[in-house]
PDB file of C-alpha atoms in Angstrom:
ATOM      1  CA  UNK A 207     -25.648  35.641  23.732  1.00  0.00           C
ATOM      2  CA  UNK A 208     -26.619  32.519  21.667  1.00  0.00           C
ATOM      3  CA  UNK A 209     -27.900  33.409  18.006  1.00  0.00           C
ATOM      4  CA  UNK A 210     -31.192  31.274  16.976  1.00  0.00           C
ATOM      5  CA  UNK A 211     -31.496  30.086  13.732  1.00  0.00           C
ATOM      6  CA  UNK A 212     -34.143  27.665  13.169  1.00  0.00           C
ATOM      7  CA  UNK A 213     -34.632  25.769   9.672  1.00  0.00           C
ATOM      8  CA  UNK A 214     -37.491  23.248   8.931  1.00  0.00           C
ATOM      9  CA  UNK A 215     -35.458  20.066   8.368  1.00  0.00           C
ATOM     10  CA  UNK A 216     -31.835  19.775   7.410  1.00  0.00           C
ATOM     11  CA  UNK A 217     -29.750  16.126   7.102  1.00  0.00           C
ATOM     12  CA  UNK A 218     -27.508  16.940   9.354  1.00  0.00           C
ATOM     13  CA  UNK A 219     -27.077  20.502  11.760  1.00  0.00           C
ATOM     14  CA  UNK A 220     -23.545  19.911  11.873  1.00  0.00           C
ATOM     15  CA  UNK A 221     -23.252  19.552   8.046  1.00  0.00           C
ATOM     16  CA  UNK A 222     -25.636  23.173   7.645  1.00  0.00           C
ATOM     17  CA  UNK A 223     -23.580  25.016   9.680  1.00  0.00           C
ATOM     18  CA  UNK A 224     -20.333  23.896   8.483  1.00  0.00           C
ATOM     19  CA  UNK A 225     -21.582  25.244   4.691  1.00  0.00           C
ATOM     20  CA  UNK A 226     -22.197  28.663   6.398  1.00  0.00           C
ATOM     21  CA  UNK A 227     -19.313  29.026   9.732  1.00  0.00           C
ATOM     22  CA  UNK A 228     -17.294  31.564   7.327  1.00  0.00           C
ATOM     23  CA  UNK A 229     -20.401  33.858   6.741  1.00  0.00           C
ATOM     24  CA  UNK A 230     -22.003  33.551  10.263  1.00  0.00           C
ATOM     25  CA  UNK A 231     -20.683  35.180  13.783  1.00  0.00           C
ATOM     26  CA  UNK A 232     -19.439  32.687  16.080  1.00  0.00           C
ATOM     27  CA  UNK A 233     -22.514  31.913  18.967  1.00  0.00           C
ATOM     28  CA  UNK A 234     -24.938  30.793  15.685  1.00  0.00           C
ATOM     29  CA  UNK A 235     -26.964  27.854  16.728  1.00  0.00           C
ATOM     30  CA  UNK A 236     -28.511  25.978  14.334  1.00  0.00           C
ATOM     31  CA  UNK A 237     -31.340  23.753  15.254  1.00  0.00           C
ATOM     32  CA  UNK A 238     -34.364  21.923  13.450  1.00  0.00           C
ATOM     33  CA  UNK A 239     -37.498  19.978  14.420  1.00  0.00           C
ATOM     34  CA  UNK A 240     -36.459  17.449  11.555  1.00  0.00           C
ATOM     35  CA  UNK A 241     -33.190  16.069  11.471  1.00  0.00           C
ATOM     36  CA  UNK A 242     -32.870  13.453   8.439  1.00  0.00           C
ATOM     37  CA  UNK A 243     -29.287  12.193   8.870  1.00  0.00           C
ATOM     38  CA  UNK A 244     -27.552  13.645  12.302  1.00  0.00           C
ATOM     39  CA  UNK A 245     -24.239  12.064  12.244  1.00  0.00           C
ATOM     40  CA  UNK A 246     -22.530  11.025  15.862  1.00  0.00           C
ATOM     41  CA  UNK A 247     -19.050   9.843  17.009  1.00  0.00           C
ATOM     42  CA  UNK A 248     -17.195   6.773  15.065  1.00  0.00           C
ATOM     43  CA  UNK A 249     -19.373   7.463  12.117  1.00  0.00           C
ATOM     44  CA  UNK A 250     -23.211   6.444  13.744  1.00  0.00           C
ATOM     45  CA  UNK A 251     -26.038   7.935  13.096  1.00  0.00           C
ATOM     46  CA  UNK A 252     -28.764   9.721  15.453  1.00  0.00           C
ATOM     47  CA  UNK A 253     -31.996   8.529  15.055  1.00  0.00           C
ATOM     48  CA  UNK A 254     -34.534  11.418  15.995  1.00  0.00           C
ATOM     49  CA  UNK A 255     -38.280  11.612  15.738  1.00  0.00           C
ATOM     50  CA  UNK A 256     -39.686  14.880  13.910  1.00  0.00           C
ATOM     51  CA  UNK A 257     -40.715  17.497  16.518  1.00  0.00           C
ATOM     52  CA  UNK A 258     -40.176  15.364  19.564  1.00  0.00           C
ATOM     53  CA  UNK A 259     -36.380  16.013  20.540  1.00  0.00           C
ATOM     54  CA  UNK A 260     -33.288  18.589  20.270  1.00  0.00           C
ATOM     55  CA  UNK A 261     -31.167  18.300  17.387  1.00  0.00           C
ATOM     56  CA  UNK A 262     -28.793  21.334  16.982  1.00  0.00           C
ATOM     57  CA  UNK A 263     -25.244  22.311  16.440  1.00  0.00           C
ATOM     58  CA  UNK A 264     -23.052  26.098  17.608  1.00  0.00           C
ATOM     59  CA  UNK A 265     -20.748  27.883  15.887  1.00  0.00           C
ATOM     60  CA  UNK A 266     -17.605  29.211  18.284  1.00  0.00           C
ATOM     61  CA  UNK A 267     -14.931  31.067  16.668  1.00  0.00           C
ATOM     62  CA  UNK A 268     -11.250  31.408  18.096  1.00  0.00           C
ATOM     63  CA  UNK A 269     -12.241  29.632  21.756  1.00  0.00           C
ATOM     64  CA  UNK A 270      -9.995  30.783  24.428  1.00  0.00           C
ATOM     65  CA  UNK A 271      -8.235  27.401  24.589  1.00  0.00           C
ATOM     66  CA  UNK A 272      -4.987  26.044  21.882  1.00  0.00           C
ATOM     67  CA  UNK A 273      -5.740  23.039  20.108  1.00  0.00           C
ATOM     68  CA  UNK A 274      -3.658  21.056  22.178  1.00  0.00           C
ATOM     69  CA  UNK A 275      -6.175  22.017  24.830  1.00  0.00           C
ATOM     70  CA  UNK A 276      -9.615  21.127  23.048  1.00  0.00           C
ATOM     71  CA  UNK A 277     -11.053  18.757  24.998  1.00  0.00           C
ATOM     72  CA  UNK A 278     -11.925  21.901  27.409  1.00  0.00           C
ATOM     73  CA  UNK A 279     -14.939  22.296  24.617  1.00  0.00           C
ATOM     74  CA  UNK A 280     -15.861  18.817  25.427  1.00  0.00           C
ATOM     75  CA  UNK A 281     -16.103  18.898  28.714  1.00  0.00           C
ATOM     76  CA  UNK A 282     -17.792  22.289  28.630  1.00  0.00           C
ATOM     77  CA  UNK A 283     -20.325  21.173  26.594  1.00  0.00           C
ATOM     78  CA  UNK A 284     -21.308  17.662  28.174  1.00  0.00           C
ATOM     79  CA  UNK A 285     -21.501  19.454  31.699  1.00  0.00           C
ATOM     80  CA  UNK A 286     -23.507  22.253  30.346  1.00  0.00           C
ATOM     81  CA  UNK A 287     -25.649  18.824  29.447  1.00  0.00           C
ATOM     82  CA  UNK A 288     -25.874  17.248  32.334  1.00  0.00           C
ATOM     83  CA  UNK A 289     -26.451  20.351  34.654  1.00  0.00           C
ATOM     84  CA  UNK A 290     -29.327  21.366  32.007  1.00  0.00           C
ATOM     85  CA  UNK A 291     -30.894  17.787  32.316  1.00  0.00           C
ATOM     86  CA  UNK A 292     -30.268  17.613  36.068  1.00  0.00           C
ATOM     87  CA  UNK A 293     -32.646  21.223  36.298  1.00  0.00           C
ATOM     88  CA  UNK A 294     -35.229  19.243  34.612  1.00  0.00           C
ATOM     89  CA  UNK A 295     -35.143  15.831  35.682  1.00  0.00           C
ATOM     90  CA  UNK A 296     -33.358  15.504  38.945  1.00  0.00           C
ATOM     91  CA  UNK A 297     -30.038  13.254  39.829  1.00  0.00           C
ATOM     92  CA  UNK A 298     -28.726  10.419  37.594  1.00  0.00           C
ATOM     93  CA  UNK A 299     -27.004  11.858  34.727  1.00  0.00           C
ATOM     94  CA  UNK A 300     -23.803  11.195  33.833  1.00  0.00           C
ATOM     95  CA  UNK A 301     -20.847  12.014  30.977  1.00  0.00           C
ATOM     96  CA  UNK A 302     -19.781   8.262  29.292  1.00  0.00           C
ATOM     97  CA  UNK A 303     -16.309   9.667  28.125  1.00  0.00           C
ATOM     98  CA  UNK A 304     -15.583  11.510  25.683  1.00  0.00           C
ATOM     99  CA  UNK A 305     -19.103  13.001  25.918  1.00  0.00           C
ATOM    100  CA  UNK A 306     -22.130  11.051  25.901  1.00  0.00           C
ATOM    101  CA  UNK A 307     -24.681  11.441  28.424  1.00  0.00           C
ATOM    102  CA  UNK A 308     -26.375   8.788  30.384  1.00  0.00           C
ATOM    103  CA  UNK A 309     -29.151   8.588  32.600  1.00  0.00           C
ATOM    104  CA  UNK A 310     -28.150   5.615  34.855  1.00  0.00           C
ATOM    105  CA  UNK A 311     -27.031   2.882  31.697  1.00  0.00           C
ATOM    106  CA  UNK A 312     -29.003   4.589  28.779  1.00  0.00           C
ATOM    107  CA  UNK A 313     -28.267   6.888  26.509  1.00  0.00           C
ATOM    108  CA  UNK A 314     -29.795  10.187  26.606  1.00  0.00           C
ATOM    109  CA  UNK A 315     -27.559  12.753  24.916  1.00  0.00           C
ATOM    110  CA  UNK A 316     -24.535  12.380  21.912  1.00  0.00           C
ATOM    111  CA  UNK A 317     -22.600  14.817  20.753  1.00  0.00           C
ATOM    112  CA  UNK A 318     -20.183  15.323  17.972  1.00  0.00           C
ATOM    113  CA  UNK A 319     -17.729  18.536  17.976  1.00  0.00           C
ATOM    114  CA  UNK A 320     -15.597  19.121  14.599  1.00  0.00           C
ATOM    115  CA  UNK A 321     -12.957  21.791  15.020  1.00  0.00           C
ATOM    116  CA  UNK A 322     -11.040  23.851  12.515  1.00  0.00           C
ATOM    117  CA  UNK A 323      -7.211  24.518  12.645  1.00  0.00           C
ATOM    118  CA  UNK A 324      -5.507  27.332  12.292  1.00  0.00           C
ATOM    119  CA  UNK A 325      -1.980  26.841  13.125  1.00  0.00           C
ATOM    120  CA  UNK A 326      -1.998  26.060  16.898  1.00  0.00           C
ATOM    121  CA  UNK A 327      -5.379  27.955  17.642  1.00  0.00           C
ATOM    122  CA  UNK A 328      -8.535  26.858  16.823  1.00  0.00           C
ATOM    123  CA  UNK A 329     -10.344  29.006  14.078  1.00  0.00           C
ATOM    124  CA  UNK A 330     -14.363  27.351  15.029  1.00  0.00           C
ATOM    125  CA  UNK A 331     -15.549  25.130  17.003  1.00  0.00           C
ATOM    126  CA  UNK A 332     -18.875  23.347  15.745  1.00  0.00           C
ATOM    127  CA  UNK A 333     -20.505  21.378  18.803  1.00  0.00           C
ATOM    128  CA  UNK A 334     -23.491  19.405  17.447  1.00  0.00           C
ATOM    129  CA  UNK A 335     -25.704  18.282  20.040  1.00  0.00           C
ATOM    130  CA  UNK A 336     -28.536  15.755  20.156  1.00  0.00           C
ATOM    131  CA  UNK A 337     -30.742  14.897  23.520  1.00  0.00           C
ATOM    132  CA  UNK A 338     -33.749  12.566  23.520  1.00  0.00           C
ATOM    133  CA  UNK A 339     -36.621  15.129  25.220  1.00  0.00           C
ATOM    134  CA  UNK A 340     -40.335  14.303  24.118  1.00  0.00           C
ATOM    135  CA  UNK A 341     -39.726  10.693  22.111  1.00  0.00           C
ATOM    136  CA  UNK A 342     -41.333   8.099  24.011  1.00  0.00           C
ATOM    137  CA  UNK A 343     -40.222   4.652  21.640  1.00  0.00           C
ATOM    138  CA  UNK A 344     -37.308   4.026  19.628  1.00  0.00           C
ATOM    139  CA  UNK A 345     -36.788   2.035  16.697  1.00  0.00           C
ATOM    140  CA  UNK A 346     -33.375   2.260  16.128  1.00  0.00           C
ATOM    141  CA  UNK A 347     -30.778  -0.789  16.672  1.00  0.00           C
ATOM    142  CA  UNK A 348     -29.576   1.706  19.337  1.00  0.00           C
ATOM    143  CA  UNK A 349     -28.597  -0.550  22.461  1.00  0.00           C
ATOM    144  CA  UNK A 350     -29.938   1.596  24.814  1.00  0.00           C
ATOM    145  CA  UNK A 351     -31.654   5.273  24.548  1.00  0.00           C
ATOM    146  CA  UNK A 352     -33.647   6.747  27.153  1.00  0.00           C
ATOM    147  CA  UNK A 353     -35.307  10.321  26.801  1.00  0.00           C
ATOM    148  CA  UNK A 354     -36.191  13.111  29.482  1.00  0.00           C
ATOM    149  CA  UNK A 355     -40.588  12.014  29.071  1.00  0.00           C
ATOM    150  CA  UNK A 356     -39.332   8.316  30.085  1.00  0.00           C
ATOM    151  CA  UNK A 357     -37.881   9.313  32.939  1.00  0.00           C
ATOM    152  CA  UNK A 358     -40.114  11.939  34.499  1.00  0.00           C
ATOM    153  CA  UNK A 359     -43.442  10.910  32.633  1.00  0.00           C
ATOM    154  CA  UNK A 360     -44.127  14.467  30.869  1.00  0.00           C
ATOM    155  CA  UNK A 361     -43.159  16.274  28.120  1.00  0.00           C
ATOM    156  CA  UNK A 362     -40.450  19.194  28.302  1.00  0.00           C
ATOM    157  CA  UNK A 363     -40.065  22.366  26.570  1.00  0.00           C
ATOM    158  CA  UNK A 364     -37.644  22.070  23.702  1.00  0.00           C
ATOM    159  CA  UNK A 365     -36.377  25.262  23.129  1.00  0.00           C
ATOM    160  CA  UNK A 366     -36.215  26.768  26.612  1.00  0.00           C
ATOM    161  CA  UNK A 367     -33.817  22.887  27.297  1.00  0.00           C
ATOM    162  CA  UNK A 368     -32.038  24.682  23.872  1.00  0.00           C
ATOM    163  CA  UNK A 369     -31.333  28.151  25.443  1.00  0.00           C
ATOM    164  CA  UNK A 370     -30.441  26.790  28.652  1.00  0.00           C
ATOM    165  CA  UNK A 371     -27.445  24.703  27.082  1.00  0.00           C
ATOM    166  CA  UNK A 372     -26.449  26.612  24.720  1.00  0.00           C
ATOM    167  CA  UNK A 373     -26.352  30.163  27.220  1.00  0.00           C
ATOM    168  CA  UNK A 374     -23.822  27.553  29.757  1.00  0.00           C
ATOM    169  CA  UNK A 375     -21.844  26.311  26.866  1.00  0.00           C
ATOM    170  CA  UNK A 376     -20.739  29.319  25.851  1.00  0.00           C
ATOM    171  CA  UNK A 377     -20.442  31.252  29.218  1.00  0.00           C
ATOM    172  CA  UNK A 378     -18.377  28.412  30.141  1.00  0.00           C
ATOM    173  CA  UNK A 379     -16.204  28.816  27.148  1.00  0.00           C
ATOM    174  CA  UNK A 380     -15.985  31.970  27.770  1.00  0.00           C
ATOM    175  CA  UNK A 381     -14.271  31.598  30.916  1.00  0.00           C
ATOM    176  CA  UNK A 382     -11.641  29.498  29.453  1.00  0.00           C
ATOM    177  CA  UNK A 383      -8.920  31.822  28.945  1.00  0.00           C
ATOM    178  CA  UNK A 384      -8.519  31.449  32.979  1.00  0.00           C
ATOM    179  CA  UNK A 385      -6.392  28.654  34.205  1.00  0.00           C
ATOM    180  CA  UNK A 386      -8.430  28.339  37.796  1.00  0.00           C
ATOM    181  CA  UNK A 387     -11.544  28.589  35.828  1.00  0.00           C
ATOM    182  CA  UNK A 388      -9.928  25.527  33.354  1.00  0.00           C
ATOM    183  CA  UNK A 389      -8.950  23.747  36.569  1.00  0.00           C
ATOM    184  CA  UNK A 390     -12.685  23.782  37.520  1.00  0.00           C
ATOM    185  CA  UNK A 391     -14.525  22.846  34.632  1.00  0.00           C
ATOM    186  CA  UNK A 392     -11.717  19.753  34.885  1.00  0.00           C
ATOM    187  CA  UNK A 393     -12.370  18.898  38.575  1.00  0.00           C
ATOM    188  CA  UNK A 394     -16.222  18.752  37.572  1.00  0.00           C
ATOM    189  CA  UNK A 395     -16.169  16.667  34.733  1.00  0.00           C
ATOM    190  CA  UNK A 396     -14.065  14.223  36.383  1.00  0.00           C
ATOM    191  CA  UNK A 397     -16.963  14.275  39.036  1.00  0.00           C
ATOM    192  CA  UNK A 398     -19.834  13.901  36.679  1.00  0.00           C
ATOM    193  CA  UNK A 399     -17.980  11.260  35.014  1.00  0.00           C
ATOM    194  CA  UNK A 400     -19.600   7.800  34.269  1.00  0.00           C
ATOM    195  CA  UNK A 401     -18.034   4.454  36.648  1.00  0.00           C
ATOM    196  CA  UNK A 402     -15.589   7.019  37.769  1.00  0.00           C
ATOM    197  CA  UNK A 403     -16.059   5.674  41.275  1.00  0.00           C
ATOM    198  CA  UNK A 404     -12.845   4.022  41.931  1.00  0.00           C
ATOM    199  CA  UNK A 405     -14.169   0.247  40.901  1.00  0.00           C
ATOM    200  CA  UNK A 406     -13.612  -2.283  38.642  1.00  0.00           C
ATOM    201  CA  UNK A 407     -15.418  -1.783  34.839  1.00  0.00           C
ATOM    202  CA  UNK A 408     -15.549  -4.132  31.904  1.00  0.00           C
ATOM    203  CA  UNK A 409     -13.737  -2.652  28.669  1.00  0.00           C
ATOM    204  CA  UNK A 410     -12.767  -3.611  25.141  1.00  0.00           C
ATOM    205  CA  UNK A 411     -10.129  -2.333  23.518  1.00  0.00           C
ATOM    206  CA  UNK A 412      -9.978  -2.046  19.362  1.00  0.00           C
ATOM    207  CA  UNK A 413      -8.400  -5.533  18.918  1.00  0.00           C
ATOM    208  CA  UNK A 414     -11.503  -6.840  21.073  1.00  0.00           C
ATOM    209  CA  UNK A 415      -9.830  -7.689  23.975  1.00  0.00           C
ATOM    210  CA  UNK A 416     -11.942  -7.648  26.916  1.00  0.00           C
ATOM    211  CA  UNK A 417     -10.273  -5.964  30.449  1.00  0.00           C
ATOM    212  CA  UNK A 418     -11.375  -4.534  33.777  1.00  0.00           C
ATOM    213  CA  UNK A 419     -10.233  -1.616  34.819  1.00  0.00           C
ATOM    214  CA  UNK A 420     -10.822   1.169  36.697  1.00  0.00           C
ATOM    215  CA  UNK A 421     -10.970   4.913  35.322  1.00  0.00           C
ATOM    216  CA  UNK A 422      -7.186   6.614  36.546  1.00  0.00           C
ATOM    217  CA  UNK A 423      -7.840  10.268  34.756  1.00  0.00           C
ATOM    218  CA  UNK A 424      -8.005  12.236  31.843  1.00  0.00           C
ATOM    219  CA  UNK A 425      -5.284  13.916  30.575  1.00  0.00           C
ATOM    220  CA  UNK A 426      -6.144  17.811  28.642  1.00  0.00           C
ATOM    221  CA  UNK A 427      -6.011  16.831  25.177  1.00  0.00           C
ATOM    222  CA  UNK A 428      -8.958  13.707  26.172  1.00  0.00           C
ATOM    223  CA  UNK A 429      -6.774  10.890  26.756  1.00  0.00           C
ATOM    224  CA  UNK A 430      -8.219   8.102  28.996  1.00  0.00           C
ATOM    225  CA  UNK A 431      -6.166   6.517  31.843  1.00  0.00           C
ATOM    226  CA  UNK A 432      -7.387   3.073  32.862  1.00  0.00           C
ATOM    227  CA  UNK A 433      -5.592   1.274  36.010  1.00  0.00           C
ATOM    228  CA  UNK A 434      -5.735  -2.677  34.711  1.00  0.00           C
ATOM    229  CA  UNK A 435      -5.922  -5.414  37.391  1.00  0.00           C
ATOM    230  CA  UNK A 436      -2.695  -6.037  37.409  1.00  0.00           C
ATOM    231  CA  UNK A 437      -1.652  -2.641  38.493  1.00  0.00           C
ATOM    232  CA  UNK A 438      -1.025  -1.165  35.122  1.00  0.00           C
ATOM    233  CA  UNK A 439      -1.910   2.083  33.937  1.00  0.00           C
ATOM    234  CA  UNK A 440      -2.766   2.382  30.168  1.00  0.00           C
ATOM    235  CA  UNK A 441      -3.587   5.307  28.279  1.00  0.00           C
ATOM    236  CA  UNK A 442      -6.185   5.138  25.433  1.00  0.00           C
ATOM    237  CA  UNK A 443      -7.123   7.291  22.635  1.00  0.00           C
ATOM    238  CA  UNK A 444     -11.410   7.957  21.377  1.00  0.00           C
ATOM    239  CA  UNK A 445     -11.856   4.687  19.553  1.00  0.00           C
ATOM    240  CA  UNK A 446      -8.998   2.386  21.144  1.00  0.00           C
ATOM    241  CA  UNK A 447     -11.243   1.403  24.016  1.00  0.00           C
ATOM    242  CA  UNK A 448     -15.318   1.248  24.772  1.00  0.00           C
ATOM    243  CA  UNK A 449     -17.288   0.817  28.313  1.00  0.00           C
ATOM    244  CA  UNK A 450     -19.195  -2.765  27.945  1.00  0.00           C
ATOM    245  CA  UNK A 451     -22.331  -2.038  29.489  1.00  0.00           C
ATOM    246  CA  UNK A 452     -25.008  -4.848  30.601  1.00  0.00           C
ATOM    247  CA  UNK A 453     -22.633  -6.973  27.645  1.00  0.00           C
ATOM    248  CA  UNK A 454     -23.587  -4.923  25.026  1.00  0.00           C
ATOM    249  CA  UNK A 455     -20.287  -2.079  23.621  1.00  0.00           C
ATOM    250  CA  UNK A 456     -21.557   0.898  22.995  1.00  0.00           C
TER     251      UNK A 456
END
């Protein structure tokens, strides 16, 4: 079982933890009602108003899965996401790859996981975890957040949302060390995955080049298959390519 720790404001619950993985047992969860400077993916920032949302990050040490294989913790995680958000607020919810989660376009959930090494096993596993819950207006540049009181009109329990994705994260991880149980958690992120429906999407790759596509898989380490128009399949890396939603990248 998950390990609560709760501290009154910390810059970022990824950064806390990470001073303290070597002294604390693997299932630690660190979360906080104030969140100064929570860091995301490609180096953004989370913007998160004091007492309103979930901002928290768990410890796993030695995960049943290599580190060729560590995109299993992504896809663990997001889905333990959506299912939790799907309990509260009904259908909708989607992963963007790698991990986001959307509510129809917006933005409801980001996630950043930083692993540590050690050799070809992972040693820990930090997952860092922010969802928009109880924050009704955002000031951010963000393009496009939405939170759980926008969409059903009333304010949620944080920290029974917290134990509920936390307890699947790491049950699911858990499971990992079984290939049919790997082969599942696959089959149901492809599901849950955002304009995975077969269709033509706008993308931009990192030169800015702007292509449709349509999403062709994902292979286990997290590399993205798009099918061009043309009939070409091209395989992208995090950061070499980005959804264009309603024209704005995100």
């Amino acid at each position: 079982m998950p390990h609560y720790i709760k501290v009154s404001q910390t810059t970022s619950t990824n950064t806390y933890l990470s001073r303290l993985a070597a002294t604390l047992p693997g299932g630690t969860v660190i979360y906080t009602p104030s969140q100064t400077a929570g860091r995301g993916q490609k180096g953004n920032s989370w913007e998160s108003e004091d007492g309103k949302n979930l901002t928290f990050s768990l410890l796993l040490k030695f995960p049943p899965v290599k580190a060729r294989d560590q995109f299993y913790l992504s896809e663990a995680a997001s889905l333990a996401v959506v299912d939790a958000l799907t309990a509260q607020a009904g259908e909708g919810f989607a992963v963007k790859w790698p991990n986001d989660v959307y509510w129809q376009d917006k933005k409801v959930c980001g996630m950043l996981i930083e692993n540590s090494l050690n050799g070809t096993d992972i040693a820990t596993s930090i997952i860092g975890i922010g969802i928009n819950v109880n924050q009704e207006h955002f000031v951010s540049d963000a393009p496009n957040p939405v939170s759980l009181i926008n969409i059903t009109s009333h304010e949620h329990d944080l920290e029974a949302l917290l134990k509920q994705v936390c307890s699947s994260i790491e049950q699911v991880v858990n499971s990992l060390s079984d290939d049919t149980a790997r082969h599942d958690l696959h089959r149901r992120y492809m599901e849950a995955l955002y304009r995975n429906d077969g269709a033509m999407h706008p993308f931009e790759d990192a030169s800015g080049r702007r292509f449709m596509a349509t999403i062709a898989g994902i292979a286990p380490d997290g590399t993205l298959a798009l099918r061009h128009e043309d009939g070409t399949t091209h395989d992208y890396l995090f950061k070499e390519v980005k959804h264009i939603i309603n024209q704005v990248v995100l």
